[in-house]
Amino acid sequence: METNTKVLRLGDDINTDDIIPAKRCTTADPEYLKQYAFEHLIGEGTLLSYEQIEAGRNFGCGSSRENAPIAIKAAGIKKVCAQSFAEIFYRNSINIGLPLEILSQPVNNPVIETIVRAGGLIPFNHKRQKGEISVPKSSTPTRAMTMAEKLLARASSNAYVQPGETVFVKVDLAMSHDAVAAPVAEVFYQNFGEAAKVWDANRVVLVADHFIQVNEVRVDPKATSLYSKMVEFADSQGCHLLDVVSPGEAAGICHVLLPEKGFIHPGMIVAGTDSHTCTYGAFGCFSTGVGTTDMANIFAMGDMWVRVPPTLLFKLEGTLPQYITAKDIILFILGKIGCDGAAGKVMEFRGSIIDRMPMEERMTLSNMAIECGAMCGLIAPDETTRQYVQNSGQDLFEEIGSDPDASYEEIYQFDLSDLEPQIACPPKPDCVIGISQLGEIPITKAFIGSCTGGKLFDLAQAAEVLENRRIAPGVSLFIVPASFEVRQKAEKLGYMQIFEAAGATVLKSGCGACINAGLGILGKEETGVYATNRNFKGRSGDPTAKNYLASPRVVAISAVEGKISSRLSAERNIKENTK
């Protein structure tokens, strides 16, 4: 390194909301993004005076938004050096030609080196299309494989694969949403021709959910433009569009909506322009988040490159105490292994607790595998999976499980019989403690929604708490059904009447406050408890606010008590039926 190079030095777990806040991501314009890179850490426009970044572990964790490396590259950064990178950020940077250096473990991977030498993924694939480059077959010998390895081997037409090698896998389903689909379409047309068609329109699903409510909290015409361009692309390509059902109301949040509508079944390879695409691992799919350039190339080629990840096995045993949920379990695991404990790996869940866990709870577990840095959170299909998938209209699918003698990088065994409610304290999802250790934390806002906390199972938890009770004075509780179908079912079950009587505000379906793009966001210096999946600085509101993560039940109880709590102790909040 040259001595006169101006270096920005950062620590561990620098997340994508640190790099470029979500509220700035209604455009992919590099000239705009570079002005706001690291604005919450070093100030607006400050990155422009640096040439290189040096950081610790897990740089770029969080979202799959390619806006993060785009902002860094546009600001003139010549290289990002880190002890390790989050896998999706690493892929996105390689794809757009942002130079990276892994300080702890230099990469020696012929396929990735070829992509880099070609100038990025798009030039590489242009050479593939011309027959100038071919992807070599795996030379991995016969071996026992994990579920993830078997899924990737089959999808790459290899008999066997092993961790560390790079393969190109055929994609069974590609998903994008209104925050990213328009930039994907732009990259797709620019690089593969204005008349280009996606490789298989029936395998592409576009969803309106992320920024469709942003104008309820701030004026942002760019968000409206993103949505319109997505609809235009869906119409021109003839792919599936899960659109709004009324002004500002999504048919559903993508990760709840796709399984609900029958797009997901065991054995698939699923790519989505959202880091929580790992949700579908609950169905026995290898599903992972990708960036804009990756998705544009998937649209053209029907495949994507994947570094075969090692697998961590989590054996969850015992009998869960009453009211302990999947959210508590994944927060507990986060507290044990940290935000980079599964970085670039797969988390495979099994055990007696998984066997008894309903499908919606399994989805929560897999959804938050990305908060541990994992590419995917896998659960082997069983009768619970089959019943859900068949009820959503799928009858033909292949179930793939790990070989009995498969090799795991590490095996974790947890007896959760004594688990108490878990709380993730700001500013990271792995700052986890048991609620008995928390102390007195008064709140002003509570939020039950998102792909993690807005499913019917989640709303049932909230309704059980809120029936015949009122929200504490000075507290606002927002409840967001994760899909229109969830809302309809909740209405039939009487949950909506319970929420209204308790003083909660039920919002339209959509991502909303989870991504700082709808009602329920935190204002300056506010403290809230949310049933969402991330509590990064500025993620769900003002960067001065404090956001705690908890299960929907704990969020509901906290809204009644006026402080973060798992115990209903205030009798004054119980309505007197005689009045």
mmCIF file of C-alpha atoms in Angstrom, residues 22-256:
data_model
loop_
_atom_site.group_PDB
_atom_site.id
_atom_site.type_symbol
_atom_site.label_atom_id
_atom_site.label_comp_id
_atom_site.label_asym_id
_atom_site.label_seq_id
_atom_site.Cartn_x
_atom_site.Cartn_y
_atom_site.Cartn_z
ATOM 1 C CA ALA A 22 -32.046 2.062 2.822
ATOM 2 C CA LYS A 23 -33.888 5.376 2.442
ATOM 3 C CA ARG A 24 -31.304 6.385 -0.211
ATOM 4 C CA CYS A 25 -31.910 3.273 -2.283
ATOM 5 C CA THR A 26 -34.892 4.351 -4.346
ATOM 6 C CA THR A 27 -32.328 5.032 -7.077
ATOM 7 C CA ALA A 28 -29.336 3.140 -8.449
ATOM 8 C CA ASP A 29 -27.698 6.330 -9.771
ATOM 9 C CA PRO A 30 -24.003 6.085 -8.784
ATOM 10 C CA GLU A 31 -23.593 9.889 -8.726
ATOM 11 C CA TYR A 32 -26.355 10.168 -6.146
ATOM 12 C CA LEU A 33 -25.355 7.143 -4.075
ATOM 13 C CA LYS A 34 -21.721 8.170 -3.688
ATOM 14 C CA GLN A 35 -22.741 11.345 -1.858
ATOM 15 C CA TYR A 36 -24.477 9.346 0.891
ATOM 16 C CA ALA A 37 -22.044 6.457 1.312
ATOM 17 C CA PHE A 38 -21.359 5.965 5.053
ATOM 18 C CA GLU A 39 -23.324 9.118 5.891
ATOM 19 C CA HIS A 40 -24.323 7.745 9.309
ATOM 20 C CA LEU A 41 -20.733 6.801 10.145
ATOM 21 C CA ILE A 42 -18.544 9.578 8.701
ATOM 22 C CA GLY A 43 -20.945 12.167 7.282
ATOM 23 C CA GLU A 44 -22.490 12.981 3.933
ATOM 24 C CA GLY A 45 -20.007 13.251 1.054
ATOM 25 C CA THR A 46 -17.003 12.394 3.233
ATOM 26 C CA LEU A 47 -16.119 9.109 1.495
ATOM 27 C CA LEU A 48 -15.195 11.073 -1.634
ATOM 28 C CA SER A 49 -11.939 12.122 0.002
ATOM 29 C CA TYR A 50 -10.756 8.530 0.566
ATOM 30 C CA GLU A 51 -9.101 6.084 -1.834
ATOM 31 C CA GLN A 52 -9.185 2.814 0.078
ATOM 32 C CA ILE A 53 -11.168 1.124 2.829
ATOM 33 C CA GLU A 54 -9.737 -1.230 5.444
ATOM 34 C CA ALA A 55 -12.147 -3.066 7.714
ATOM 35 C CA GLY A 56 -12.497 -6.026 10.022
ATOM 36 C CA ARG A 57 -14.713 -9.080 9.791
ATOM 37 C CA ASN A 58 -17.979 -9.483 7.880
ATOM 38 C CA PHE A 59 -17.830 -6.282 5.812
ATOM 39 C CA GLY A 60 -21.043 -5.700 3.836
ATOM 40 C CA CYS A 61 -23.392 -7.842 5.925
ATOM 41 C CA GLY A 62 -27.120 -7.261 5.680
ATOM 42 C CA SER A 63 -29.007 -6.496 2.487
ATOM 43 C CA SER A 64 -28.384 -7.911 -0.990
ATOM 44 C CA ARG A 65 -28.776 -4.417 -2.479
ATOM 45 C CA GLU A 66 -26.011 -3.802 -5.001
ATOM 46 C CA ASN A 67 -26.314 -0.089 -4.176
ATOM 47 C CA ALA A 68 -23.681 -0.654 -1.467
ATOM 48 C CA PRO A 69 -20.716 -1.621 -3.685
ATOM 49 C CA ILE A 70 -21.979 0.761 -6.387
ATOM 50 C CA ALA A 71 -21.804 3.669 -3.911
ATOM 51 C CA ILE A 72 -18.288 2.695 -2.816
ATOM 52 C CA LYS A 73 -16.993 2.289 -6.358
ATOM 53 C CA ALA A 74 -18.624 5.531 -7.528
ATOM 54 C CA ALA A 75 -16.980 7.425 -4.650
ATOM 55 C CA GLY A 76 -13.589 6.579 -6.139
ATOM 56 C CA ILE A 77 -12.526 3.823 -3.737
ATOM 57 C CA LYS A 78 -9.857 1.790 -5.505
ATOM 58 C CA LYS A 79 -9.923 -1.214 -3.172
ATOM 59 C CA VAL A 80 -11.757 -2.538 -0.120
ATOM 60 C CA CYS A 81 -9.622 -4.649 2.215
ATOM 61 C CA ALA A 82 -11.246 -6.610 5.022
ATOM 62 C CA GLN A 83 -10.644 -9.620 7.223
ATOM 63 C CA SER A 84 -13.750 -11.157 5.655
ATOM 64 C CA PHE A 85 -16.714 -10.128 3.519
ATOM 65 C CA ALA A 86 -20.384 -11.021 3.681
ATOM 66 C CA GLU A 87 -21.008 -13.448 0.823
ATOM 67 C CA ILE A 88 -23.625 -11.435 -1.082
ATOM 68 C CA PHE A 89 -21.566 -8.248 -0.872
ATOM 69 C CA TYR A 90 -18.555 -10.231 -2.087
ATOM 70 C CA ARG A 91 -20.519 -11.556 -5.085
ATOM 71 C CA ASN A 92 -21.910 -8.135 -5.944
ATOM 72 C CA SER A 93 -18.473 -6.522 -5.810
ATOM 73 C CA ILE A 94 -16.907 -9.192 -8.020
ATOM 74 C CA ASN A 95 -19.791 -8.816 -10.474
ATOM 75 C CA ILE A 96 -19.380 -5.037 -10.886
ATOM 76 C CA GLY A 97 -15.582 -4.974 -10.741
ATOM 77 C CA LEU A 98 -15.032 -3.406 -7.302
ATOM 78 C CA PRO A 99 -11.591 -4.694 -6.201
ATOM 79 C CA LEU A 100 -11.627 -6.590 -2.900
ATOM 80 C CA GLU A 101 -8.849 -8.060 -0.803
ATOM 81 C CA ILE A 102 -9.471 -10.655 1.890
ATOM 82 C CA LEU A 103 -6.726 -10.057 4.429
ATOM 83 C CA SER A 104 -7.146 -13.238 6.444
ATOM 84 C CA GLN A 105 -7.633 -15.749 3.638
ATOM 85 C CA PRO A 106 -6.659 -14.794 0.079
ATOM 86 C CA VAL A 107 -8.995 -16.328 -2.504
ATOM 87 C CA ASN A 108 -7.535 -18.822 -4.970
ATOM 88 C CA ASN A 109 -10.493 -19.722 -7.154
ATOM 89 C CA PRO A 110 -10.005 -20.176 -10.917
ATOM 90 C CA VAL A 111 -13.634 -19.420 -11.863
ATOM 91 C CA ILE A 112 -13.766 -16.216 -9.807
ATOM 92 C CA GLU A 113 -10.355 -15.161 -11.100
ATOM 93 C CA THR A 114 -11.628 -15.661 -14.667
ATOM 94 C CA ILE A 115 -14.690 -13.488 -13.932
ATOM 95 C CA VAL A 116 -12.416 -10.786 -12.502
ATOM 96 C CA ARG A 117 -10.047 -10.938 -15.484
ATOM 97 C CA ALA A 118 -13.004 -10.686 -17.873
ATOM 98 C CA GLY A 119 -13.976 -7.389 -16.229
ATOM 99 C CA GLY A 120 -16.955 -8.652 -14.249
ATOM 100 C CA LEU A 121 -19.863 -11.037 -14.648
ATOM 101 C CA ILE A 122 -21.454 -9.434 -17.697
ATOM 102 C CA PRO A 123 -18.317 -9.506 -19.905
ATOM 103 C CA PHE A 124 -17.694 -13.049 -18.654
ATOM 104 C CA ASN A 125 -21.173 -14.165 -19.706
ATOM 105 C CA HIS A 126 -20.840 -12.435 -23.072
ATOM 106 C CA LYS A 127 -17.813 -14.655 -23.675
ATOM 107 C CA ARG A 128 -19.819 -17.673 -22.510
ATOM 108 C CA GLN A 129 -22.536 -16.819 -25.014
ATOM 109 C CA LYS A 130 -19.931 -16.656 -27.801
ATOM 110 C CA GLY A 131 -18.398 -19.946 -26.731
ATOM 111 C CA GLU A 132 -15.094 -18.294 -25.814
ATOM 112 C CA ILE A 133 -15.345 -19.437 -22.170
ATOM 113 C CA SER A 134 -16.843 -22.604 -20.761
ATOM 114 C CA VAL A 135 -17.503 -23.520 -17.162
ATOM 115 C CA PRO A 136 -15.466 -26.590 -16.190
ATOM 116 C CA LYS A 137 -17.175 -29.610 -14.667
ATOM 117 C CA SER A 138 -16.420 -30.410 -11.050
ATOM 118 C CA SER A 139 -13.616 -32.891 -10.464
ATOM 119 C CA THR A 140 -14.785 -33.669 -6.941
ATOM 120 C CA PRO A 141 -14.609 -37.409 -6.287
ATOM 121 C CA THR A 142 -17.363 -39.554 -4.803
ATOM 122 C CA ARG A 143 -18.256 -38.293 -1.340
ATOM 123 C CA ALA A 144 -21.146 -38.014 1.101
ATOM 124 C CA MET A 145 -22.866 -34.646 0.778
ATOM 125 C CA THR A 146 -25.012 -32.323 2.844
ATOM 126 C CA MET A 147 -28.430 -31.216 1.638
ATOM 127 C CA ALA A 148 -27.001 -27.950 0.301
ATOM 128 C CA GLU A 149 -24.195 -29.730 -1.547
ATOM 129 C CA LYS A 150 -26.616 -32.206 -3.111
ATOM 130 C CA LEU A 151 -28.931 -29.423 -4.281
ATOM 131 C CA LEU A 152 -26.017 -27.524 -5.841
ATOM 132 C CA ALA A 153 -24.513 -30.639 -7.421
ATOM 133 C CA ARG A 154 -27.782 -31.504 -9.113
ATOM 134 C CA ALA A 155 -28.403 -27.942 -10.301
ATOM 135 C CA SER A 156 -24.886 -27.670 -11.757
ATOM 136 C CA SER A 157 -25.093 -31.074 -13.497
ATOM 137 C CA ASN A 158 -22.280 -32.456 -11.368
ATOM 138 C CA ALA A 159 -22.309 -35.793 -9.595
ATOM 139 C CA TYR A 160 -20.499 -34.322 -6.591
ATOM 140 C CA VAL A 161 -19.349 -30.947 -5.329
ATOM 141 C CA GLN A 162 -17.440 -29.851 -2.255
ATOM 142 C CA PRO A 163 -17.121 -26.641 -0.215
ATOM 143 C CA GLY A 164 -14.866 -24.020 -1.749
ATOM 144 C CA GLU A 165 -15.340 -24.795 -5.420
ATOM 145 C CA THR A 166 -17.356 -22.479 -7.673
ATOM 146 C CA VAL A 167 -20.146 -23.875 -9.830
ATOM 147 C CA PHE A 168 -22.803 -22.400 -12.087
ATOM 148 C CA VAL A 169 -26.239 -23.608 -10.992
ATOM 149 C CA LYS A 170 -29.479 -23.529 -12.957
ATOM 150 C CA VAL A 171 -32.097 -21.363 -11.261
ATOM 151 C CA ASP A 172 -35.613 -22.746 -10.802
ATOM 152 C CA LEU A 173 -37.155 -19.443 -9.697
ATOM 153 C CA ALA A 174 -35.949 -15.849 -9.832
ATOM 154 C CA MET A 175 -37.644 -13.210 -7.677
ATOM 155 C CA SER A 176 -37.234 -9.461 -7.633
ATOM 156 C CA HIS A 177 -39.247 -6.669 -6.035
ATOM 157 C CA ASP A 178 -40.043 -3.026 -6.646
ATOM 158 C CA ALA A 179 -36.884 -1.746 -4.912
ATOM 159 C CA VAL A 180 -34.573 -3.579 -7.334
ATOM 160 C CA ALA A 181 -36.469 -4.898 -10.377
ATOM 161 C CA ALA A 182 -36.219 -1.660 -12.368
ATOM 162 C CA PRO A 183 -32.408 -1.392 -12.048
ATOM 163 C CA VAL A 184 -32.208 -5.108 -12.921
ATOM 164 C CA ALA A 185 -34.257 -4.477 -16.057
ATOM 165 C CA GLU A 186 -32.020 -1.553 -17.000
ATOM 166 C CA VAL A 187 -28.838 -3.630 -16.638
ATOM 167 C CA PHE A 188 -30.486 -6.514 -18.505
ATOM 168 C CA TYR A 189 -31.499 -4.419 -21.530
ATOM 169 C CA GLN A 190 -28.279 -2.396 -21.623
ATOM 170 C CA ASN A 191 -26.090 -5.474 -21.715
ATOM 171 C CA PHE A 192 -28.157 -8.112 -23.473
ATOM 172 C CA GLY A 193 -30.062 -5.953 -25.967
ATOM 173 C CA GLU A 194 -33.213 -3.822 -25.977
ATOM 174 C CA ALA A 195 -35.148 -6.746 -27.433
ATOM 175 C CA ALA A 196 -33.773 -9.283 -24.933
ATOM 176 C CA LYS A 197 -36.169 -11.733 -23.317
ATOM 177 C CA VAL A 198 -35.753 -13.441 -19.963
ATOM 178 C CA TRP A 199 -34.640 -17.054 -20.226
ATOM 179 C CA ASP A 200 -37.984 -18.391 -18.910
ATOM 180 C CA ALA A 201 -40.785 -15.932 -18.101
ATOM 181 C CA ASN A 202 -42.655 -18.573 -16.108
ATOM 182 C CA ARG A 203 -39.743 -18.789 -13.676
ATOM 183 C CA VAL A 204 -39.595 -15.051 -12.946
ATOM 184 C CA VAL A 205 -41.764 -13.473 -10.217
ATOM 185 C CA LEU A 206 -41.854 -9.731 -9.540
ATOM 186 C CA VAL A 207 -43.425 -8.415 -6.318
ATOM 187 C CA ALA A 208 -44.566 -4.929 -5.272
ATOM 188 C CA ASP A 209 -43.836 -4.649 -1.543
ATOM 189 C CA HIS A 210 -40.738 -2.657 -0.511
ATOM 190 C CA PHE A 211 -41.193 1.035 -1.353
ATOM 191 C CA ILE A 212 -44.879 1.235 -2.265
ATOM 192 C CA GLN A 213 -45.711 3.029 1.010
ATOM 193 C CA VAL A 214 -42.703 5.325 1.239
ATOM 194 C CA ASN A 215 -44.687 8.442 0.298
ATOM 195 C CA GLU A 216 -46.751 7.988 3.455
ATOM 196 C CA VAL A 217 -43.694 9.079 5.474
ATOM 197 C CA ARG A 218 -41.723 11.241 2.993
ATOM 198 C CA VAL A 219 -42.096 12.414 -0.576
ATOM 199 C CA ASP A 220 -40.031 10.230 -2.894
ATOM 200 C CA PRO A 221 -41.152 10.168 -6.540
ATOM 201 C CA LYS A 222 -38.211 7.871 -7.370
ATOM 202 C CA ALA A 223 -39.988 5.080 -5.492
ATOM 203 C CA THR A 224 -43.072 5.509 -7.661
ATOM 204 C CA SER A 225 -40.876 5.381 -10.747
ATOM 205 C CA LEU A 226 -39.243 2.156 -9.574
ATOM 206 C CA TYR A 227 -42.641 0.542 -9.178
ATOM 207 C CA SER A 228 -43.916 1.726 -12.578
ATOM 208 C CA LYS A 229 -40.816 0.458 -14.372
ATOM 209 C CA MET A 230 -41.152 -2.934 -12.676
ATOM 210 C CA VAL A 231 -44.755 -3.258 -13.849
ATOM 211 C CA GLU A 232 -43.707 -2.224 -17.365
ATOM 212 C CA PHE A 233 -40.963 -4.867 -17.395
ATOM 213 C CA ALA A 234 -43.342 -7.574 -16.152
ATOM 214 C CA ASP A 235 -45.861 -6.689 -18.867
ATOM 215 C CA SER A 236 -43.269 -6.668 -21.653
ATOM 216 C CA GLN A 237 -41.651 -9.934 -20.540
ATOM 217 C CA GLY A 238 -44.835 -11.806 -19.630
ATOM 218 C CA CYS A 239 -43.489 -12.917 -16.263
ATOM 219 C CA HIS A 240 -45.475 -13.250 -13.037
ATOM 220 C CA LEU A 241 -46.416 -9.993 -11.294
ATOM 221 C CA LEU A 242 -47.746 -10.002 -7.740
ATOM 222 C CA ASP A 243 -48.953 -6.434 -7.764
ATOM 223 C CA VAL A 244 -50.593 -4.072 -5.298
ATOM 224 C CA VAL A 245 -54.216 -4.925 -4.496
ATOM 225 C CA SER A 246 -55.188 -1.336 -3.692
ATOM 226 C CA PRO A 247 -53.269 1.976 -3.530
ATOM 227 C CA GLY A 248 -50.269 1.438 -1.262
ATOM 228 C CA GLU A 249 -51.221 -2.097 -0.272
ATOM 229 C CA ALA A 250 -49.152 -5.070 -1.390
ATOM 230 C CA ALA A 251 -50.648 -8.424 -2.250
ATOM 231 C CA GLY A 252 -48.033 -9.455 0.258
ATOM 232 C CA ILE A 253 -44.411 -9.321 1.313
ATOM 233 C CA CYS A 254 -42.407 -11.447 -1.113
ATOM 234 C CA HIS A 255 -41.086 -14.045 1.325
ATOM 235 C CA VAL A 256 -44.548 -14.808 2.675
#
